[in-house]
Amino acid sequence: MLDYDKEAERYDTLRGGEPRAAAAAEAVLNLLPDGTRRVLDLACGTGIVTRRLAARGLHVTGADLAEAMVRHAAARLPGAVVRADSRRLPFPDGVFDAVTSVWLLHLMRHPADTRTVVAECARVLRPGGVYVTTVDKAAAHNVGSDIDAVLADRPRIPPTDAASDVEAYAAECGLVPAGQGRFTGHGQGRSPRRTIADLRRGWFVTLPPGGPLAERYAARLAALPDQDRPRPEPVFSLRAFRRTGAGETAGAG
């Protein structure tokens, strides 16, 4: 897995910068109900998306586990960013109108961790509040390109952010479906050369950097044409869930 403390300095450059952040923020905002004021942006990274949420007049708190990410985010949003583990949030029950987690659940190592994160998000939401999260991230990166064909037979692990699983975890803690969205990962279309670089810095968790298997895939990628031409950009999926209120059941949504 990537070391996000090491990634922080170049994270925005490698992830599409402001165009990608604008698309993600707009898609999230479209799923927040009228009257939303206090928002927790969980796994806020460098704060590039968080800042755009705050610019819409929301009172936003950013949280991330990686210290270097927190430093970058705090520079963008002074006094509004904390270091926190998404599985043990340092906030009281029911204090946020909305919680967002863009590109977090796929990083969980086990389904139990995903379930815990979703439960924590539900806990800190007020009744009627909304949780918005990305799902199926790995699937979004499969755009049917020649790069995907090369990588198709690589070892895989079950995703921890599958939409059906996240929906089930949400239902367990009183969250009902409240909408869906999509946004383009601008600047994240892979070229063969960039994919080799990602492989060698630990992007693909089942291909340890420097190992013989990783290098075999690197050689196959190096043989592809147009080494620096980006292939199509991924389109990411969002799901929104509303926390049910007192006397309301998850099945009533």
Short mmCIF file of C-alpha atoms in Angstrom, two decimals:
data_model
loop_
_atom_site.label_atom_id
_atom_site.label_comp_id
_atom_site.label_asym_id
_atom_site.label_seq_id
_atom_site.Cartn_x
_atom_site.Cartn_y
_atom_site.Cartn_z
CA MET A 1 0.00 0.00 0.00
CA LEU A 2 1.13 3.55 -0.67
CA ASP A 3 2.75 5.52 2.14
CA TYR A 4 0.51 8.58 2.24
CA ASP A 5 2.96 10.54 4.35
CA LYS A 6 5.46 10.19 1.50
CA GLU A 7 2.74 10.79 -1.10
CA ALA A 8 1.53 14.07 0.40
CA GLU A 9 4.00 16.38 -1.34
CA ARG A 10 3.08 15.22 -4.85
CA TYR A 11 -0.41 13.87 -4.20
CA ASP A 12 -2.34 16.66 -5.90
CA THR A 13 -0.07 16.71 -8.95
CA LEU A 14 -0.47 12.97 -9.47
CA ARG A 15 -4.24 13.00 -8.87
CA GLY A 16 -5.41 15.62 -11.34
CA GLY A 17 -5.03 18.75 -9.22
CA GLU A 18 -7.75 21.39 -9.17
CA PRO A 19 -9.89 20.02 -12.05
CA ARG A 20 -10.26 16.67 -10.30
CA ALA A 21 -10.93 18.39 -6.96
CA ALA A 22 -13.59 20.60 -8.52
CA ALA A 23 -15.39 17.61 -10.04
CA ALA A 24 -15.30 15.63 -6.78
CA ALA A 25 -16.48 18.56 -4.66
CA GLU A 26 -19.35 19.41 -7.01
CA ALA A 27 -20.55 15.80 -7.05
CA VAL A 28 -20.46 15.66 -3.24
CA LEU A 29 -22.25 19.00 -2.88
CA ASN A 30 -25.01 17.81 -5.19
CA LEU A 31 -25.80 15.03 -2.69
CA LEU A 32 -25.95 17.23 0.41
CA PRO A 33 -29.46 18.26 1.43
CA ASP A 34 -30.58 21.84 1.89
CA GLY A 35 -29.81 23.06 5.38
CA THR A 36 -26.47 21.27 5.61
CA ARG A 37 -24.10 23.39 7.69
CA ARG A 38 -21.60 21.32 9.66
CA VAL A 39 -19.63 18.79 7.60
CA LEU A 40 -16.88 16.29 8.41
CA ASP A 41 -14.62 15.53 5.45
CA LEU A 42 -13.06 12.23 6.44
CA ALA A 43 -9.75 11.19 4.82
CA CYS A 44 -9.46 14.77 3.61
CA GLY A 45 -5.91 14.26 2.31
CA THR A 46 -4.31 17.55 1.33
CA GLY A 47 -7.59 19.42 1.78
CA ILE A 48 -7.90 20.25 -1.91
CA VAL A 49 -11.52 19.03 -1.99
CA THR A 50 -12.26 20.11 1.60
CA ARG A 51 -11.39 23.70 0.77
CA ARG A 52 -13.95 23.72 -2.03
CA LEU A 53 -16.65 22.45 0.31
CA ALA A 54 -15.81 25.22 2.78
CA ALA A 55 -15.89 27.80 -0.01
CA ARG A 56 -19.63 27.07 -0.39
CA GLY A 57 -20.26 28.44 3.09
CA LEU A 58 -20.20 25.12 4.95
CA HIS A 59 -18.52 24.76 8.33
CA VAL A 60 -16.13 21.96 7.39
CA THR A 61 -13.83 19.91 9.61
CA GLY A 62 -11.16 17.88 7.80
CA ALA A 63 -9.70 14.69 9.26
CA ASP A 64 -6.94 12.40 8.05
CA LEU A 65 -4.64 9.79 9.58
CA ALA A 66 -1.45 10.68 7.68
CA GLU A 67 0.48 13.45 9.44
CA ALA A 68 1.89 14.93 6.22
CA MET A 69 -1.58 15.07 4.67
CA VAL A 70 -2.89 16.85 7.77
CA ARG A 71 -0.13 19.46 7.49
CA HIS A 72 -1.02 20.21 3.88
CA ALA A 73 -4.74 20.35 4.64
CA ALA A 74 -4.19 22.58 7.67
CA ALA A 75 -2.32 25.06 5.49
CA ARG A 76 -5.41 25.31 3.31
CA LEU A 77 -7.90 25.34 6.21
CA PRO A 78 -6.16 26.69 9.33
CA GLY A 79 -7.73 25.50 12.55
CA ALA A 80 -10.18 23.19 10.81
CA VAL A 81 -8.18 19.96 10.37
CA VAL A 82 -7.46 17.18 12.86
CA ARG A 83 -5.47 13.97 12.74
CA ALA A 84 -7.83 11.06 13.33
CA ASP A 85 -8.36 7.37 12.64
CA SER A 86 -11.58 6.90 10.69
CA ARG A 87 -12.33 3.81 12.77
CA ARG A 88 -12.27 5.80 16.06
CA LEU A 89 -13.48 9.32 15.39
CA PRO A 90 -12.77 11.87 18.15
CA PHE A 91 -16.20 13.49 17.94
CA PRO A 92 -19.39 13.18 20.00
CA ASP A 93 -22.49 11.48 18.69
CA GLY A 94 -24.74 13.36 16.28
CA VAL A 95 -22.69 16.53 15.77
CA PHE A 96 -22.48 16.71 11.95
CA ASP A 97 -25.10 17.42 9.31
CA ALA A 98 -23.02 15.49 6.77
CA VAL A 99 -19.97 13.25 6.62
CA THR A 100 -18.03 12.71 3.39
CA SER A 101 -15.33 10.17 2.59
CA VAL A 102 -13.90 10.42 -0.92
CA TRP A 103 -11.47 7.57 -1.64
CA LEU A 104 -11.30 6.08 1.83
CA LEU A 105 -13.17 2.78 2.07
CA HIS A 106 -11.08 1.07 -0.61
CA LEU A 107 -8.03 1.55 1.64
CA MET A 108 -9.44 -0.62 4.42
CA ARG A 109 -7.58 -3.90 4.79
CA HIS A 110 -10.56 -5.96 5.94
CA PRO A 111 -14.35 -5.76 5.51
CA ALA A 112 -14.64 -5.40 9.29
CA ASP A 113 -12.71 -2.14 9.08
CA THR A 114 -15.08 -0.83 6.41
CA ARG A 115 -18.07 -1.76 8.56
CA THR A 116 -16.49 0.07 11.51
CA VAL A 117 -15.84 3.21 9.48
CA VAL A 118 -19.41 3.33 8.18
CA ALA A 119 -20.71 2.82 11.73
CA GLU A 120 -18.53 5.67 13.02
CA CYS A 121 -19.79 7.96 10.27
CA ALA A 122 -23.36 7.08 11.21
CA ARG A 123 -22.62 7.69 14.89
CA VAL A 124 -21.40 11.27 14.42
CA LEU A 125 -24.30 12.19 12.09
CA ARG A 126 -27.39 13.88 13.48
CA PRO A 127 -30.72 12.24 12.65
CA GLY A 128 -31.52 13.23 9.09
CA GLY A 129 -27.84 13.83 8.34
CA VAL A 130 -26.22 12.40 5.22
CA TYR A 131 -23.14 10.26 4.66
CA VAL A 132 -21.57 10.51 1.18
CA THR A 133 -18.82 8.12 0.10
CA THR A 134 -17.07 6.78 -2.97
CA VAL A 135 -17.58 3.10 -3.79
CA ASP A 136 -16.15 0.61 -6.29
CA LYS A 137 -12.95 2.61 -6.83
CA ALA A 138 -10.90 -0.19 -8.40
CA ALA A 139 -13.65 -0.92 -10.91
CA ALA A 140 -13.64 2.74 -11.98
CA HIS A 141 -9.99 2.49 -12.98
CA ASN A 142 -10.73 -0.36 -15.40
CA VAL A 143 -11.56 1.66 -18.52
CA GLY A 144 -11.05 -1.15 -21.05
CA SER A 145 -7.64 0.05 -22.21
CA ASP A 146 -4.58 -1.90 -23.33
CA ILE A 147 -3.13 -1.20 -19.89
CA ASP A 148 -6.11 -2.92 -18.29
CA ALA A 149 -5.60 -5.88 -20.62
CA VAL A 150 -1.98 -6.23 -19.47
CA LEU A 151 -3.00 -6.07 -15.81
CA ALA A 152 -6.11 -8.22 -16.10
CA ASP A 153 -4.51 -11.44 -14.80
CA ARG A 154 -2.68 -9.87 -11.86
CA PRO A 155 -3.43 -11.21 -8.36
CA ARG A 156 -6.40 -9.47 -6.79
CA ILE A 157 -7.99 -9.11 -3.39
CA PRO A 158 -11.72 -8.56 -2.84
CA PRO A 159 -12.54 -4.85 -2.74
CA THR A 160 -13.50 -3.41 0.64
CA ASP A 161 -15.63 -0.64 -0.92
CA ALA A 162 -18.05 -2.68 -3.04
CA ALA A 163 -21.30 -0.73 -3.30
CA SER A 164 -23.46 -3.68 -2.23
CA ASP A 165 -21.35 -4.25 0.89
CA VAL A 166 -21.31 -0.56 1.83
CA GLU A 167 -25.09 -0.43 1.44
CA ALA A 168 -25.42 -3.43 3.76
CA TYR A 169 -23.12 -1.89 6.39
CA ALA A 170 -25.06 1.37 6.15
CA ALA A 171 -28.37 -0.41 6.74
CA GLU A 172 -26.96 -2.08 9.85
CA CYS A 173 -26.50 1.31 11.51
CA GLY A 174 -29.69 3.05 10.43
CA LEU A 175 -28.55 4.64 7.18
CA VAL A 176 -30.93 4.53 4.22
CA PRO A 177 -30.06 5.22 0.56
CA ALA A 178 -30.35 8.92 -0.27
CA GLY A 179 -28.90 9.30 -3.75
CA GLN A 180 -26.06 8.52 -6.13
CA GLY A 181 -23.55 10.52 -8.12
CA ARG A 182 -20.60 10.21 -10.48
CA PHE A 183 -17.63 12.38 -11.35
CA THR A 184 -14.69 12.19 -13.72
CA GLY A 185 -11.19 11.68 -12.34
CA HIS A 186 -9.64 14.47 -14.40
CA GLY A 187 -5.92 13.93 -14.93
CA GLN A 188 -6.09 10.30 -13.76
CA GLY A 189 -6.09 8.62 -17.13
CA ARG A 190 -3.15 6.24 -17.02
CA SER A 191 -0.33 6.05 -19.54
CA PRO A 192 1.93 2.98 -19.63
CA ARG A 193 4.89 4.92 -18.27
CA ARG A 194 2.87 6.39 -15.42
CA THR A 195 1.43 2.97 -14.60
CA ILE A 196 4.93 1.53 -14.33
CA ALA A 197 5.85 4.35 -11.94
CA ASP A 198 2.73 3.67 -9.87
CA LEU A 199 3.51 -0.04 -9.79
CA ARG A 200 7.05 0.64 -8.53
CA ARG A 201 5.85 2.89 -5.70
CA GLY A 202 3.27 0.45 -4.33
CA TRP A 203 -0.01 1.45 -5.99
CA PHE A 204 -0.99 -2.18 -6.67
CA VAL A 205 -1.13 -3.86 -3.29
CA THR A 206 -0.77 -7.42 -4.64
CA LEU A 207 2.38 -6.51 -6.61
CA PRO A 208 5.03 -5.54 -4.04
CA PRO A 209 7.44 -2.98 -5.53
CA GLY A 210 10.73 -4.46 -6.69
CA GLY A 211 9.45 -8.03 -6.64
CA PRO A 212 9.86 -10.30 -9.66
CA LEU A 213 6.13 -10.40 -10.39
CA ALA A 214 5.86 -6.61 -10.35
CA GLU A 215 8.81 -6.33 -12.71
CA ARG A 216 7.26 -8.82 -15.14
CA TYR A 217 4.20 -6.60 -15.36
CA ALA A 218 6.43 -3.55 -15.71
CA ALA A 219 8.14 -5.15 -18.69
CA ARG A 220 4.80 -5.93 -20.34
CA LEU A 221 3.64 -2.36 -19.78
CA ALA A 222 6.90 -1.02 -21.22
CA ALA A 223 6.19 -2.90 -24.45
CA LEU A 224 2.91 -1.05 -25.07
CA PRO A 225 2.79 1.72 -27.69
CA ASP A 226 2.36 5.43 -26.88
CA GLN A 227 4.10 5.25 -23.55
CA ASP A 228 3.13 8.77 -22.50
CA ARG A 229 -0.41 8.93 -23.92
CA PRO A 230 -3.03 8.90 -21.17
CA ARG A 231 -5.79 6.38 -21.65
CA PRO A 232 -9.43 7.33 -20.79
CA GLU A 233 -10.05 8.91 -17.40
CA PRO A 234 -11.90 6.93 -14.72
CA VAL A 235 -15.40 7.88 -13.63
CA PHE A 236 -15.94 7.44 -9.89
CA SER A 237 -19.18 6.53 -8.13
CA LEU A 238 -20.70 8.12 -5.03
CA ARG A 239 -23.42 6.83 -2.73
CA ALA A 240 -25.36 8.92 -0.23
CA PHE A 241 -27.10 7.58 2.88
CA ARG A 242 -29.39 9.38 5.31
CA ARG A 243 -29.39 8.63 9.02
CA THR A 244 -32.86 7.70 10.17
CA GLY A 245 -34.39 9.58 13.08
CA ALA A 246 -35.96 8.46 16.35
CA GLY A 247 -38.81 6.08 15.69
CA GLU A 248 -37.86 5.65 12.04
CA THR A 249 -36.55 2.33 10.77
CA ALA A 250 -34.02 1.74 8.01
CA GLY A 251 -36.73 0.11 5.95
CA ALA A 252 -38.83 3.25 6.03
CA GLY A 253 -36.65 5.21 3.62
#
